[in-house]
CSV table of C-alpha atoms in Angstrom, one decimal:
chain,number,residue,atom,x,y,z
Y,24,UNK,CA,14.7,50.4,-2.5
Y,25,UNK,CA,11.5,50.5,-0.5
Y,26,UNK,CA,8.4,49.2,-2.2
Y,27,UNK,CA,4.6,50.1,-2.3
Y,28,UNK,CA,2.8,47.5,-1.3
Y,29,UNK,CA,0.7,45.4,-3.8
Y,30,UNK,CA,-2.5,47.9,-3.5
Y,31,UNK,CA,-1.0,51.1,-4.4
Y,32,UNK,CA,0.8,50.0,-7.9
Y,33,UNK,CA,-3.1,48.5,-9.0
Y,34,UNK,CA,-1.4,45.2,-9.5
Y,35,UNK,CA,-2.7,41.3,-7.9
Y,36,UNK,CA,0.5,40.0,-6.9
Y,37,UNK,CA,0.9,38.6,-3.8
Y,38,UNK,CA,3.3,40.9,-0.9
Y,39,UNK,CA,6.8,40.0,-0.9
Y,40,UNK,CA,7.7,37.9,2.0
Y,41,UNK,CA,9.2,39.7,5.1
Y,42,UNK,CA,13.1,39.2,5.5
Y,43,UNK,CA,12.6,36.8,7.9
Y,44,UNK,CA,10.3,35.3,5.5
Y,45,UNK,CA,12.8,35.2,2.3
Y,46,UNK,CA,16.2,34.1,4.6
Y,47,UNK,CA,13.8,31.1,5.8
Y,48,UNK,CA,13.5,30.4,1.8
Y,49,UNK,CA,17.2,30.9,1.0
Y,50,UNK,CA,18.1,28.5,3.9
Y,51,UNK,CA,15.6,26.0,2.7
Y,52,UNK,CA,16.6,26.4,-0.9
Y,53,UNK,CA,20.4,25.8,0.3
Y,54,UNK,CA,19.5,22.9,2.4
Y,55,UNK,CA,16.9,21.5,-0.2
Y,56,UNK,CA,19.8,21.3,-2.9
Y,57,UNK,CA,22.1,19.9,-0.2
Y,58,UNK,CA,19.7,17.4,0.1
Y,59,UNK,CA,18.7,16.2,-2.9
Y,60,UNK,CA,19.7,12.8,-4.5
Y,61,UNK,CA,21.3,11.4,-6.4
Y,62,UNK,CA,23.4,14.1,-7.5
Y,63,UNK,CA,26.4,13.4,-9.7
Y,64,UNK,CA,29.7,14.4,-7.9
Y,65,UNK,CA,28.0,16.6,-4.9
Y,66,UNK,CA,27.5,15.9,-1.9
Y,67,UNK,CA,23.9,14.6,-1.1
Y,68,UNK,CA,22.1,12.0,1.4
Y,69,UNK,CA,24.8,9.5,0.4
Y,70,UNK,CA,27.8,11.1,1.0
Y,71,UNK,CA,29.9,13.6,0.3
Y,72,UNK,CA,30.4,12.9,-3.5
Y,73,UNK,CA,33.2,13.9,-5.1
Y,74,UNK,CA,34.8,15.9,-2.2
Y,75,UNK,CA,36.9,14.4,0.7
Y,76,UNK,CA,35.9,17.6,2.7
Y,77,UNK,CA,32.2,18.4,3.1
Y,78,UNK,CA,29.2,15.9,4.1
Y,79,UNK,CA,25.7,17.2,4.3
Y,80,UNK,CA,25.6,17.2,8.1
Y,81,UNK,CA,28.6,20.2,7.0
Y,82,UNK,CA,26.4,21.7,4.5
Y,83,UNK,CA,22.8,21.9,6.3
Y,84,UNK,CA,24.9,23.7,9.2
Y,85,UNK,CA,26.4,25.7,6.5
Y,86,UNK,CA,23.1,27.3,5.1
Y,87,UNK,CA,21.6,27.7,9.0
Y,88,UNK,CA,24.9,29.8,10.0
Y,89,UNK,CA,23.8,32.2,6.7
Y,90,UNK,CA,20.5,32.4,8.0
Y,91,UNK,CA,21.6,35.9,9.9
Y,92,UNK,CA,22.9,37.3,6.6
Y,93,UNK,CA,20.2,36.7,4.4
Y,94,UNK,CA,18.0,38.1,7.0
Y,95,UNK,CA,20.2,41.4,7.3
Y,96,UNK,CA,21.0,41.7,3.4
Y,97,UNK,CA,16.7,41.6,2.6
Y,98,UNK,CA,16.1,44.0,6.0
Y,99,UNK,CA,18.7,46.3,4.5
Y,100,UNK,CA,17.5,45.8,0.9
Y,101,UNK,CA,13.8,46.8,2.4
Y,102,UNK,CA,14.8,50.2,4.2
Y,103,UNK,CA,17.9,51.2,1.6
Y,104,UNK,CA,17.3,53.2,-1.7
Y,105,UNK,CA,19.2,51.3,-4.4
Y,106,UNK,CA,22.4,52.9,-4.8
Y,107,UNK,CA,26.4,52.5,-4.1
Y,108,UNK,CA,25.2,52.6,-0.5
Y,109,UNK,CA,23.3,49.2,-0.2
Y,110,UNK,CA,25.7,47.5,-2.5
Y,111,UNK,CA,28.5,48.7,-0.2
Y,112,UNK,CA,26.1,47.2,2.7
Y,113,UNK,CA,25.9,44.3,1.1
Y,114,UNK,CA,29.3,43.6,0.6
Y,115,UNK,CA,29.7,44.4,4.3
Y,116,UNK,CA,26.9,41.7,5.7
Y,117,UNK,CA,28.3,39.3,2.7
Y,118,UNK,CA,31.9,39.3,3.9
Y,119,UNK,CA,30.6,38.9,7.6
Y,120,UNK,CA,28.2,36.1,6.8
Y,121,UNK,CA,31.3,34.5,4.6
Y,122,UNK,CA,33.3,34.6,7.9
Y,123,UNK,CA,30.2,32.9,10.1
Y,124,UNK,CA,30.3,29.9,7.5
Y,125,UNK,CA,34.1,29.3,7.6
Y,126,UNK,CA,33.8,29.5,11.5
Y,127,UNK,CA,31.3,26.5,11.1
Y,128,UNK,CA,32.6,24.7,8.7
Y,129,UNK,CA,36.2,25.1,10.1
Y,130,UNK,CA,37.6,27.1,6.8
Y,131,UNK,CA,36.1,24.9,4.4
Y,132,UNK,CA,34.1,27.0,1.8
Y,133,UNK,CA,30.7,24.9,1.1
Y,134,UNK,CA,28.5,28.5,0.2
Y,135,UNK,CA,30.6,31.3,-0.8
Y,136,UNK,CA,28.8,30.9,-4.7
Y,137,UNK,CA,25.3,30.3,-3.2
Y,138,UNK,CA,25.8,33.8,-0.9
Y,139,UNK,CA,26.8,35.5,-2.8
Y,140,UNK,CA,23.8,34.8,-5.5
Y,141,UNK,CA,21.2,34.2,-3.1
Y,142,UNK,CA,22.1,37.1,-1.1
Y,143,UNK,CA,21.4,39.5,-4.2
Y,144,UNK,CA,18.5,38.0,-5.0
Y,145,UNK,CA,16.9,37.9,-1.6
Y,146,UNK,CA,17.8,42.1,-1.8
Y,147,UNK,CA,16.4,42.1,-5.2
Y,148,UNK,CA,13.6,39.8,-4.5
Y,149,UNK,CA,12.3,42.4,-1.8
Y,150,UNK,CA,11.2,45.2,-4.3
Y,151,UNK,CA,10.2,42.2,-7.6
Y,152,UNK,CA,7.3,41.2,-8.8
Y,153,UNK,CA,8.3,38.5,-10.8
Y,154,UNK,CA,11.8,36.3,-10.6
Y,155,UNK,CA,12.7,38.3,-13.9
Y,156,UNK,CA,12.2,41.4,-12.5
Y,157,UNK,CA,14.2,40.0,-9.5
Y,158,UNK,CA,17.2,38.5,-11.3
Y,159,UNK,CA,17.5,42.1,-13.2
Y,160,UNK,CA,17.4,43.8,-9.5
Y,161,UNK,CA,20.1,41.7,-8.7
Y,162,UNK,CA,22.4,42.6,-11.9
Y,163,UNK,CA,22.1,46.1,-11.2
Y,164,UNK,CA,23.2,45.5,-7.7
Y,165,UNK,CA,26.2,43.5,-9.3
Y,166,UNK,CA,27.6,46.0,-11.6
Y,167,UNK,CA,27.8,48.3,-8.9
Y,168,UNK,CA,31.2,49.3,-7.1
Y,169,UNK,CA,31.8,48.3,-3.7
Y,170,UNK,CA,34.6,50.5,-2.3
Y,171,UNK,CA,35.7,48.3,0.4
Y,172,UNK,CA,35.7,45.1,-1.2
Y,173,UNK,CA,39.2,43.6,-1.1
Y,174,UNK,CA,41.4,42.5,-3.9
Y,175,UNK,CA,40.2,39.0,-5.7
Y,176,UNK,CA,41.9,36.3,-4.2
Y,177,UNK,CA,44.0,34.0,-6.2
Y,178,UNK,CA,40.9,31.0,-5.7
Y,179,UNK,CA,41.3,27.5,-7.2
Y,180,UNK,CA,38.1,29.7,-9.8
Y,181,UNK,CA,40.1,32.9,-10.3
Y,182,UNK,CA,43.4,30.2,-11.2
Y,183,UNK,CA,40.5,28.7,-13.8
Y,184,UNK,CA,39.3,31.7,-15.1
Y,185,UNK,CA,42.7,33.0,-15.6
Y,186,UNK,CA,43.6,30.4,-17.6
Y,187,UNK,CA,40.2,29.3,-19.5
Y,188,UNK,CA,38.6,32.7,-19.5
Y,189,UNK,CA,35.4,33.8,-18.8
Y,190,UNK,CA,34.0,36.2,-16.0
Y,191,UNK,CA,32.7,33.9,-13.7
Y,192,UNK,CA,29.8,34.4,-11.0
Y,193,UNK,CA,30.3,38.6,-10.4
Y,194,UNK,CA,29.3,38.0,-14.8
Y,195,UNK,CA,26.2,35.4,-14.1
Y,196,UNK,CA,25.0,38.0,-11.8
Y,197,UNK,CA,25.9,41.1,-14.1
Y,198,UNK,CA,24.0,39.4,-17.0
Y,199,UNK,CA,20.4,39.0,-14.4
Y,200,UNK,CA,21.1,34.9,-14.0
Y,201,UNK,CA,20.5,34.2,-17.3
Y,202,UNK,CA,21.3,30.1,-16.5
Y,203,UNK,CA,18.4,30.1,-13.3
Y,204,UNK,CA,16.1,32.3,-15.5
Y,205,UNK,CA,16.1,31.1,-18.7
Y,206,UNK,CA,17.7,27.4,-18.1
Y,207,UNK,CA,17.0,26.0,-14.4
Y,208,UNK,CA,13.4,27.3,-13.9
Y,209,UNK,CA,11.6,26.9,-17.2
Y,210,UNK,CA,13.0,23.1,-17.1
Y,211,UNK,CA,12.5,22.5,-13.6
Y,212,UNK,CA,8.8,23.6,-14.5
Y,213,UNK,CA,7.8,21.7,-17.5
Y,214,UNK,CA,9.3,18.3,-15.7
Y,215,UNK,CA,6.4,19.6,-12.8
Y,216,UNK,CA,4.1,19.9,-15.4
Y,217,UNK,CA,4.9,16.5,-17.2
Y,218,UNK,CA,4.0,15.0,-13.4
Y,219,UNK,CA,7.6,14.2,-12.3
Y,220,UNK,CA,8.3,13.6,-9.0
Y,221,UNK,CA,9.5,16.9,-7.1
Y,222,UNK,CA,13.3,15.3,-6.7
Y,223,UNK,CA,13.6,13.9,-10.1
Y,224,UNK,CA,12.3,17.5,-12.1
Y,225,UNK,CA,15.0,19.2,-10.0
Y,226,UNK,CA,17.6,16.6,-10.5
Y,227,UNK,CA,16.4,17.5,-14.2
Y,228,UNK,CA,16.5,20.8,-13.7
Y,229,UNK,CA,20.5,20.2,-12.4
Y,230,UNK,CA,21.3,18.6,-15.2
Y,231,UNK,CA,20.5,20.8,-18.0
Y,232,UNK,CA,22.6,23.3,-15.8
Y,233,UNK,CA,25.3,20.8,-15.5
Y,234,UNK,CA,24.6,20.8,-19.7
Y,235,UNK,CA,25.2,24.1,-20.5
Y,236,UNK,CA,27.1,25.4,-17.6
Y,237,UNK,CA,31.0,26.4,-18.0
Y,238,UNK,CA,31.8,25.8,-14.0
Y,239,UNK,CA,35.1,26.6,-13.0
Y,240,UNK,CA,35.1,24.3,-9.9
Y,241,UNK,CA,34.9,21.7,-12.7
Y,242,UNK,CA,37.4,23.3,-14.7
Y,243,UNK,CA,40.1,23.8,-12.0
Y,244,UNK,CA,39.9,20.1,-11.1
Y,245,UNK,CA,39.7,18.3,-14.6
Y,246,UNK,CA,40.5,21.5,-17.2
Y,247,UNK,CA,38.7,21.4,-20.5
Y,248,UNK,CA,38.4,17.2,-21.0
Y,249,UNK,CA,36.6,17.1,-17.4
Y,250,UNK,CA,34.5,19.7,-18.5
Y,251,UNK,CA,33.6,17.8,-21.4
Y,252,UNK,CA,32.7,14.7,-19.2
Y,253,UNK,CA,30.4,16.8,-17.0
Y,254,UNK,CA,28.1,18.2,-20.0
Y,255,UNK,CA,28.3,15.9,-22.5
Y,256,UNK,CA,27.2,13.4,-19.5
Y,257,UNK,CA,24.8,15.4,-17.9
Y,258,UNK,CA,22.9,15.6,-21.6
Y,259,UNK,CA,23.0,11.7,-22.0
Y,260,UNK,CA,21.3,11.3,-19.4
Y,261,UNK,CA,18.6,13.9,-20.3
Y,262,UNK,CA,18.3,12.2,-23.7
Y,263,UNK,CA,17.6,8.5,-21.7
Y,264,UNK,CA,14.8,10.4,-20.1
Y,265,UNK,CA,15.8,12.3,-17.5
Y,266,UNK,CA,16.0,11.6,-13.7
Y,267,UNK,CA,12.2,10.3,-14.0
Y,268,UNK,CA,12.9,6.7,-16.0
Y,269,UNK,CA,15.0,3.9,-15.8
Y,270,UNK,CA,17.4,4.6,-18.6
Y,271,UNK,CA,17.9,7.7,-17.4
Y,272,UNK,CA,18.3,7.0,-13.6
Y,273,UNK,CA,21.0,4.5,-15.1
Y,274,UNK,CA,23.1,7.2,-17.1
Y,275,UNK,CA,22.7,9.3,-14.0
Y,276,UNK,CA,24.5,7.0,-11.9
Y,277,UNK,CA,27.1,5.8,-14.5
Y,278,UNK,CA,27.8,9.8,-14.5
Y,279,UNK,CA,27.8,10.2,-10.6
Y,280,UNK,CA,30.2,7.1,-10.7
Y,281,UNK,CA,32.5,8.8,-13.4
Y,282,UNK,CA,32.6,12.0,-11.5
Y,283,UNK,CA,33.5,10.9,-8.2
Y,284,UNK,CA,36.3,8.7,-10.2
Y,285,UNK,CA,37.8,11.7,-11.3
Y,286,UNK,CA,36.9,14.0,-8.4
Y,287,UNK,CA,34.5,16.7,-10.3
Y,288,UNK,CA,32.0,18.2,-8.5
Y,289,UNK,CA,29.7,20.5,-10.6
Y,290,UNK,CA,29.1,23.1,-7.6
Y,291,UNK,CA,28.2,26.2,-9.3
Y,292,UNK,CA,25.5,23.9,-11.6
Y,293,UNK,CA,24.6,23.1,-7.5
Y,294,UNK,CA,24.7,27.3,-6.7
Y,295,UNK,CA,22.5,27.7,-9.7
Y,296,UNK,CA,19.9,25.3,-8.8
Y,297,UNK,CA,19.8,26.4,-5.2
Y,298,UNK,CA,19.2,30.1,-6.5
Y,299,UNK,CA,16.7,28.7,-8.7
Y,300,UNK,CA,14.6,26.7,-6.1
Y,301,UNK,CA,14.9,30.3,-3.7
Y,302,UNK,CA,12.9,32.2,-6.8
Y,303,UNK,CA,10.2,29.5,-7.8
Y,304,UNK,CA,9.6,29.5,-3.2
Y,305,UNK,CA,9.3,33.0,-3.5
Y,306,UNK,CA,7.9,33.6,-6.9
Y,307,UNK,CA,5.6,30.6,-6.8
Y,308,UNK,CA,3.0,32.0,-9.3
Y,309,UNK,CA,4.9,33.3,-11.5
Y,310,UNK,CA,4.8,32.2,-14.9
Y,311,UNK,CA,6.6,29.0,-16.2
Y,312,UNK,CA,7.3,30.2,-20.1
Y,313,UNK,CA,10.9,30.6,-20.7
Y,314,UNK,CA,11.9,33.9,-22.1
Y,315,UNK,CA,14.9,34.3,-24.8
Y,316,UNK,CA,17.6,32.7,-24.3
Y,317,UNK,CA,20.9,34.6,-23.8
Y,318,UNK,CA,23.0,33.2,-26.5
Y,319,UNK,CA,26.4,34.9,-25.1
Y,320,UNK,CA,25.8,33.1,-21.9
Y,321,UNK,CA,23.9,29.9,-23.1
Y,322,UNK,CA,26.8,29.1,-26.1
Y,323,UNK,CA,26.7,25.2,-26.6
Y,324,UNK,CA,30.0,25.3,-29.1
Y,325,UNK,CA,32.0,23.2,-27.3
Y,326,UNK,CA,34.8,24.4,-24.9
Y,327,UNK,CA,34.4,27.6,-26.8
Y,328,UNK,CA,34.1,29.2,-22.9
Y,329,UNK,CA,32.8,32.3,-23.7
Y,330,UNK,CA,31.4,33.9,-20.6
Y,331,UNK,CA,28.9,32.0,-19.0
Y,332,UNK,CA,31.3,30.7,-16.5
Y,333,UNK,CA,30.0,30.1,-12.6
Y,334,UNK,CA,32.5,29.0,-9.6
Y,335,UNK,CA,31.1,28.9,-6.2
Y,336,UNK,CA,34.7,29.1,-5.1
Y,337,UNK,CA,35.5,32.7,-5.5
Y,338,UNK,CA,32.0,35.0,-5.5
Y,339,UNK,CA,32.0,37.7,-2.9
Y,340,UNK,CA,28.8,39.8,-2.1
């Protein structure tokens, strides 16, 4: 998977980072989106939202204990011919890496989702010239077996998907991010340009996930109806104005109070954005036009589930 350096293909973009240099941006990304506030029903500054189990102190450890991973998965990803054999490599320094975060979060899972898509983009990312060239990297490194990985687990998402339908994060991946490419990014970019603060165009940028995304950890704790309180409130507030203004600052916080009343927390909307904030640091110049969107993945008919469904609870690299 080794890559000519900018010179030799004629073209003017700037090197990829180093490993060490794209595992510093996935931990930042992870601890960025840990960090940001007010997010409805996650954890953030203020606490730990709509879970009784994490805190941010938890999650900032979290994303420094997967520093070592993403650090081996992009080394590997820079010496390894794409192929069953790095995806097999990857699965093994994933499933290692899941193991230092349980250690330091004493079993709680706060990063399986974000591992398992940051740790294919950061492979991906290492050969890309673009964050679309990266997110399709990354599919291909999806859809490929990994002989060793061991049977799904029966997770609180593969329980939702089971009964909802859907494939869930291995499909998000499969399908090149269609949600951080096509959804996340180009928003997240056009609230920049409109001179938003940096917190409120990626609180923006979470919402129109939160909008469109099917998210199983919402679906296993408030099925179909909590589903519809998650999107249909995520795109009030985005029709107040958005994170930026008053009205919509309001409507966020009536939606962060509703959530943490009915203990939803929208983590694979907080995956996504973390993913998404790892390619804009890493892809800083690329360009902000939104391509096509995917219309199996990006289906607004409601609770019509089709496939764009996202659970950080149960993705493995």
């Amino acid at each position: 998977m080794t890559r000519p350096p900018a010179s030799a293909r004629g073209d003017a973009v700037c090197p990829v980072p180093a490993p060490a240099e794209l595992a510093g941006m996935a931990v930042r990304a992870l601890r960025e989106e840990a960090r940001l506030s007010p997010k409805p029903g996650l954890v953030d500054r203020r606490g730990g939202g709509a879970h009784d189990d994490m805190d941010l102190p938890l999650l900032l450890a979290s994303a420094e204990a997967l520093r070592p991973t993403f650090l081996s998965v992009a080394a590997a990803a820079r010496r390894t011919a794409a192929g069953v054999g790095l995806r097999e490599e990857l699965g093994r320094l994933g499933r290692a890496g899941e193991r230092a975060m349980l250690r330091v979060t004493r079993g709680v899972n706060t990063h399986r989702g974000a591992l398992w898509a940051l740790g294919l983009l950061a492979a991906a990312a290492c050969v890309a010239r673009d964050e679309r060239e990266a997110a399709h990297g990354a599919a291909r490194l999806a859809a490929l077996p990994d002989r060793w990985a061991p049977a799904a687990a029966a997770s609180h998402g593969e329980r939702a998907r089971r009964r909802y339908g859907g494939g869930g994060a291995r499909s998000e991946a499969e399908a090149a991010f269609p949600h951080v490419i096509e959804i996340a990014l180009p928003r997240l970019r056009r609230a920049r340009a409109a001179g938003l603060t940096e917190d409120a165009a990626r609180l923006d940028a979470l919402l129109e996930l939160m909008s469109f995304l099917d998210d199983t950890c919402v679906l296993h704790r408030g099925g179909l109806e909590g589903l519809r309180v998650v999107r249909l409130g995520a795109e009030r507030v985005l029709a107040e104005g958005g994170a930026g203004t008053d009205r919509g600052r309001a409507a966020l916080m009536d939606l962060d109070g509703r959530l943490r009343r009915l203990r939803l927390s929208p983590g694979g909307s907080g995956d996504l954005l973390a993913a998404a904030l790892f390619l804009d640091s890493v892809f800083s110049t690329a360009s902000s036009q939104p391509g096509l969107l995917n219309r199996v993945f990006l289906n607004r008919a409601p609770f019509t589930l089709p496939h764009g469904r996202w659970s950080h609870a149960d993705a493995e690299l």
